[in-house]
Backbone as CSV, one residue per row, in Angstrom:
resi,resn,N_x,N_y,N_z,CA_x,CA_y,CA_z,C_x,C_y,C_z
1,MET,0.816,-1.193,0.000,0.000,0.000,0.000,0.863,1.262,0.000
2,ARG,1.982,1.200,0.728,2.866,2.364,0.756,3.492,2.605,-0.609
3,ALA,3.683,1.532,-1.368,4.280,1.670,-2.695,3.374,2.462,-3.626
4,LEU,2.042,2.314,-3.466,1.108,3.065,-4.299,1.231,4.564,-4.067
5,LEU,1.549,4.966,-2.848,1.713,6.393,-2.557,2.911,6.983,-3.297
6,PHE,3.824,6.151,-3.719,4.979,6.604,-4.481,4.780,6.364,-5.982
7,ILE,4.195,5.200,-6.351,4.076,4.806,-7.751,3.045,5.657,-8.512
8,VAL,1.905,5.936,-7.902,0.854,6.688,-8.595,1.320,8.112,-8.949
9,PRO,1.877,8.888,-8.011,2.362,10.222,-8.415,3.520,10.160,-9.419
10,LEU,4.376,9.139,-9.277,5.470,8.993,-10.226,4.934,8.701,-11.630
11,ALA,3.961,7.813,-11.733,3.354,7.498,-13.024,2.656,8.729,-13.604
12,LEU,1.974,9.476,-12.769,1.303,10.698,-13.213,2.322,11.716,-13.732
13,THR,3.432,11.857,-13.025,4.481,12.788,-13.440,5.092,12.351,-14.772
14,ILE,5.371,11.076,-14.914,5.949,10.571,-16.163,4.981,10.777,-17.316
15,TYR,3.716,10.467,-17.091,2.711,10.655,-18.137,2.606,12.122,-18.549
16,ALA,2.504,13.013,-17.567,2.371,14.442,-17.870,3.619,14.972,-18.571
17,PHE,4.797,14.503,-18.157,6.057,14.936,-18.777,6.103,14.529,-20.251
18,ILE,5.776,13.274,-20.525,5.788,12.796,-21.910,4.707,13.487,-22.733
19,ASP,3.535,13.706,-22.137,2.455,14.403,-22.831,2.868,15.829,-23.168
20,CYS,3.540,16.479,-22.242,4.010,17.849,-22.474,5.053,17.882,-23.587
21,LEU,5.972,16.936,-23.590,6.999,16.903,-24.629,6.397,16.629,-26.014
22,ASN,5.349,15.832,-26.076,4.726,15.491,-27.357,3.728,16.534,-27.844
23,THR,3.391,17.486,-27.007,2.451,18.540,-27.382,3.186,19.635,-28.148
24,SER,2.583,20.100,-29.232,3.213,21.166,-30.012,3.150,22.482,-29.249
25,GLU,4.016,23.391,-29.626,4.090,24.703,-28.958,2.776,25.467,-29.124
26,GLU,2.085,25.286,-30.252,0.826,25.986,-30.488,-0.295,25.481,-29.585
27,ASP,-0.205,24.226,-29.141,-1.270,23.643,-28.316,-1.074,23.867,-26.817
28,THR,0.043,24.412,-26.408,0.239,24.697,-24.984,-0.453,26.006,-24.645
29,LYS,-1.078,26.047,-23.471,-1.809,27.246,-23.047,-1.084,27.919,-21.883
30,HIS,-1.239,29.204,-21.795,-0.830,30.049,-20.674,0.679,30.267,-20.539
31,LEU,1.503,29.265,-20.738,2.951,29.386,-20.553,3.684,28.718,-21.716
32,PRO,4.951,29.081,-21.905,5.736,28.356,-22.919,5.929,26.894,-22.501
33,LYS,6.219,26.080,-23.457,6.361,24.642,-23.222,7.474,24.335,-22.216
34,ILE,8.586,25.030,-22.308,9.705,24.771,-21.395,9.309,25.075,-19.947
35,ALA,8.484,26.098,-19.746,8.007,26.414,-18.394,7.143,25.284,-17.858
36,TRP,6.305,24.729,-18.728,5.475,23.603,-18.290,6.331,22.391,-17.917
37,VAL,7.399,22.159,-18.645,8.283,21.036,-18.319,8.871,21.232,-16.920
38,PHE,9.352,22.440,-16.621,9.908,22.704,-15.289,8.856,22.592,-14.200
39,ILE,7.648,23.074,-14.455,6.566,22.971,-13.450,6.246,21.507,-13.167
40,ILE,6.164,20.699,-14.218,5.849,19.272,-14.045,6.935,18.580,-13.233
41,LEU,8.193,18.883,-13.522,9.288,18.194,-12.835,9.557,18.736,-11.438
42,LEU,9.380,20.031,-11.208,9.699,20.615,-9.897,8.576,20.432,-8.878
43,PHE,7.342,20.581,-9.299,6.213,20.427,-8.385,5.601,19.057,-8.624
44,TRP,6.097,18.095,-7.867,5.947,16.683,-8.138,4.513,16.215,-8.327
45,ILE,3.582,16.555,-7.503,2.204,16.083,-7.634,1.321,17.171,-8.250
46,VAL,1.520,18.390,-7.838,0.678,19.495,-8.303,0.982,19.832,-9.773
47,GLY,2.244,19.816,-10.165,2.628,20.176,-11.526,1.945,19.334,-12.599
48,PRO,1.998,18.009,-12.495,1.308,17.186,-13.504,-0.206,17.408,-13.543
49,VAL,-0.808,17.598,-12.374,-2.254,17.820,-12.334,-2.603,19.146,-13.013
50,VAL,-1.820,20.188,-12.732,-2.066,21.492,-13.352,-1.873,21.391,-14.866
51,TRP,-0.848,20.673,-15.307,-0.628,20.490,-16.751,-1.836,19.816,-17.394
52,LEU,-2.329,18.744,-16.776,-3.445,18.006,-17.357,-4.730,18.826,-17.366
53,VAL,-4.893,19.710,-16.389,-6.112,20.500,-16.308,-6.024,21.763,-17.171
54,ALA,-4.914,22.482,-17.098,-4.876,23.809,-17.711,-3.761,24.016,-18.719
55,GLY,-2.858,23.100,-18.882,-1.687,23.365,-19.694,-1.813,23.076,-21.167
56,LYS,-2.749,22.249,-21.535,-2.834,21.805,-22.923,-4.202,22.145,-23.490
57,ALA,-4.197,22.641,-24.725,-5.462,22.922,-25.404,-6.065,21.587,-25.826
58,ARG,-7.146,21.202,-25.186,-7.807,19.933,-25.504,-8.792,20.165,-26.640
59,ARG,-8.828,19.246,-27.555,-9.754,19.350,-28.676,-10.793,18.243,-28.555
60,ASN,-12.049,18.659,-28.584,-13.119,17.668,-28.573,-14.312,18.229,-29.329
61,ALA,-15.330,17.431,-29.489,-16.495,17.837,-30.275,-17.265,18.974,-29.602
62,ALA,-17.220,19.073,-28.281,-17.977,20.098,-27.575,-17.455,21.499,-27.875
63,THR,-16.154,21.641,-28.070,-15.595,22.969,-28.332,-15.727,23.357,-29.792
64,GLY,-15.998,22.402,-30.660,-16.164,22.695,-32.068,-14.866,22.765,-32.843
65,THR,-13.762,22.562,-32.181,-12.496,22.580,-32.908,-12.269,21.213,-33.507
66,GLY,-11.711,21.195,-34.681,-11.498,19.941,-35.386,-10.101,19.413,-35.169
67,PRO,-9.762,18.400,-35.901,-8.425,17.821,-35.790,-7.374,18.768,-36.375
68,SER,-6.153,18.563,-35.968,-5.075,19.403,-36.469,-4.847,19.119,-37.949
69,SER,-4.047,19.956,-38.597,-3.805,19.777,-40.028,-3.083,18.459,-40.289
70,TRP,-2.230,18.033,-39.360,-1.544,16.756,-39.537,-2.549,15.611,-39.529
71,GLN,-3.527,15.668,-38.612,-4.521,14.603,-38.542,-5.477,14.657,-39.719
72,ARG,-5.780,15.858,-40.222,-6.671,15.964,-41.367,-6.041,15.372,-42.610
73,GLY,-4.716,15.444,-42.728,-4.032,14.927,-43.900,-3.985,13.409,-43.939
74,ARG,-4.127,12.785,-42.802,-4.066,11.326,-42.740,-5.432,10.729,-43.035
75,ARG,-5.428,9.534,-43.578,-6.677,8.796,-43.755,-7.000,8.171,-42.399
76,GLN,-8.201,8.400,-41.904,-8.570,7.969,-40.567,-8.825,6.465,-40.470
77,GLN,-9.207,5.844,-41.586,-9.567,4.442,-41.527,-9.005,3.738,-42.753
78,TRP,-8.622,2.496,-42.574,-8.101,1.718,-43.690,-9.226,1.436,-44.655
79,VAL,-8.942,1.557,-45.945,-9.942,1.314,-46.978,-9.435,0.204,-47.880
80,ALA,-10.302,-0.753,-48.148,-9.945,-1.858,-49.039,-9.687,-1.313,-50.437
81,PRO,-8.786,-1.949,-51.196,-8.460,-1.430,-52.530,-9.668,-1.294,-53.453
82,ASP,-10.618,-2.220,-53.362,-11.772,-2.121,-54.248,-12.754,-1.031,-53.832
83,ASP,-12.558,-0.433,-52.650,-13.382,0.690,-52.205,-12.629,2.011,-52.272
84,ASN,-11.349,1.956,-52.591,-10.515,3.153,-52.609,-10.609,3.816,-53.986
85,PRO,-11.204,5.009,-54.078,-11.375,5.633,-55.389,-10.045,5.967,-56.070
86,ASP,-9.015,6.304,-55.306,-7.720,6.603,-55.907,-7.122,5.361,-56.564
87,PHE,-7.225,4.232,-55.880,-6.712,2.978,-56.440,-7.486,2.579,-57.693
88,LEU,-8.807,2.698,-57.643,-9.623,2.340,-58.800,-9.320,3.252,-59.977
89,LYS,-9.087,4.525,-59.713,-8.733,5.468,-60.786,-7.393,5.083,-61.400
90,SER,-6.432,4.670,-60.560,-5.130,4.275,-61.103,-5.265,3.028,-61.976
91,LEU,-6.146,2.101,-61.602,-6.377,0.922,-62.439,-6.992,1.314,-63.779
92,LYS,-7.937,2.247,-63.724,-8.580,2.708,-64.951,-7.556,3.402,-65.849
93,ASP,-6.700,4.230,-65.256,-5.665,4.915,-66.036,-4.702,3.917,-66.662
94,ASP,-4.314,2.892,-65.903,-3.422,1.854,-66.440,-4.079,1.115,-67.608
95,LYS,-5.354,0.800,-67.446,-6.079,0.081,-68.494,-6.165,0.935,-69.760
96,GLU,-6.453,2.229,-69.590,-6.541,3.126,-70.748,-5.178,3.275,-71.415
97,ALA,-4.122,3.329,-70.638,-2.780,3.456,-71.204,-2.416,2.206,-72.001
98,ARG,-2.724,1.026,-71.461,-2.443,-0.216,-72.184,-3.264,-0.302,-73.465
99,LYS,-4.512,0.143,-73.408,-5.377,0.115,-74.588,-4.830,1.061,-75.656
100,ALA,-4.406,2.260,-75.266,-3.851,3.221,-76.228,-2.557,2.687,-76.828
101,GLU,-1.741,2.023,-76.012,-0.491,1.443,-76.499,-0.769,0.335,-77.507
102,ALA,-1.753,-0.506,-77.231,-2.104,-1.590,-78.149,-2.646,-1.023,-79.457
103,GLU,-3.461,0.033,-79.378,-3.986,0.661,-80.589,-2.858,1.256,-81.423
104,ALA,-1.878,1.873,-80.775,-0.748,2.460,-81.500,0.056,1.375,-82.207
105,GLU,0.291,0.256,-81.534,1.030,-0.842,-82.160,0.242,-1.433,-83.321
106,SER,-1.071,-1.519,-83.174,-1.922,-2.052,-84.238,-1.866,-1.135,-85.460
107,ARG,-1.941,0.191,-85.220,-1.851,1.139,-86.329,-0.493,1.062,-87.012
108,LYS,0.557,0.883,-86.216,1.904,0.779,-86.782,2.020,-0.459,-87.664
109,ALA,1.455,-1.580,-87.213,1.496,-2.817,-87.997,0.679,-2.667,-89.278
110,GLU,-0.486,-2.034,-89.202,-1.323,-1.817,-90.382,-0.607,-0.919,-91.386
111,LYS,0.071,0.109,-90.872,0.800,1.024,-91.747,1.944,0.293,-92.459
112,ALA,2.652,-0.558,-91.727,3.736,-1.324,-92.336,3.195,-2.264,-93.413
113,GLU,2.087,-2.909,-93.158,1.466,-3.792,-94.149,1.025,-3.005,-95.375
114,ALA,0.439,-1.828,-95.132,-0.019,-1.007,-96.255,1.163,-0.554,-97.111
115,GLU,2.262,-0.184,-96.496,3.450,0.224,-97.249,4.012,-0.936,-98.058
116,GLU,4.031,-2.109,-97.473,4.531,-3.289,-98.170,3.643,-3.636,-99.357
117,GLU,2.345,-3.546,-99.159,1.402,-3.814,-100.246,1.560,-2.792,-101.363
118,LEU,1.791,-1.545,-100.992,1.985,-0.506,-101.982,3.249,-0.751,-102.801
119,LYS,4.307,-1.204,-102.160,5.551,-1.531,-102.874,5.313,-2.664,-103.868
120,ARG,4.583,-3.675,-103.434,4.314,-4.806,-104.330,3.503,-4.372,-105.540
121,ARG,2.542,-3.522,-105.322,1.681,-3.075,-106.431,2.455,-2.175,-107.398
122,ASN,3.413,-1.415,-106.895,4.172,-0.503,-107.747,5.360,-1.191,-108.416
123,GLY,5.456,-2.456,-108.313,6.510,-3.175,-108.989,7.759,-3.341,-108.154
124,GLY,7.720,-2.965,-106.926,8.869,-3.160,-106.049,8.958,-4.607,-105.631
125,THR,10.063,-4.980,-105.079,10.220,-6.363,-104.655,9.637,-6.511,-103.264
126,GLY,8.910,-7.543,-103.087,8.322,-7.846,-101.794,8.797,-9.201,-101.327
127,PRO,8.357,-9.657,-100.215,8.808,-10.943,-99.707,8.321,-12.121,-100.541
128,ASP,7.208,-11.962,-101.273,6.686,-13.051,-102.088,7.181,-12.980,-103.536
129,ASP,7.913,-11.951,-103.872,8.409,-11.773,-105.243,9.576,-12.718,-105.496
130,LYS,9.430,-13.577,-106.543,10.460,-14.582,-106.816,11.464,-14.144,-107.866
131,THR,11.253,-13.017,-108.465,12.185,-12.549,-109.469,13.362,-11.882,-108.807
132,PRO,14.585,-12.169,-109.274,15.746,-11.539,-108.647,15.801,-10.042,-108.984
133,PRO,16.342,-9.263,-108.108,16.428,-7.830,-108.378,17.393,-7.562,-109.516
134,THR,17.091,-6.582,-110.319,17.939,-6.216,-111.460,18.771,-4.999,-111.103
135,SER,20.006,-4.997,-111.621,20.852,-3.868,-111.322,21.237,-3.125,-112.548
């Protein structure tokens, strides 16, 4: 039982110290962050309690403040690939690119065939021409 009288305030101090260090300078209230660190460490039981009550700007739905810009930039929940619009768009773009590439190759092959046919019709030598070339 005597150990709890030492462990609980120590745990509270450690928690408040780490919370203070992880809090951005913009979210600290009333004093600079370094002052809060000294208050937490010097005033062993009172300092952490004061930090938790008054030192940090708490954000919740009641105050109407939203998440920070860092949290807004993150996706809040994992989304399966088949439900992710960005992933589906990338698949569509890949499919369109492959289709355009195949069409370009098809046109190139048709053009080569047309040129070869034109050579044969104009009396040029083609692959099926059995007459030797004249010089």
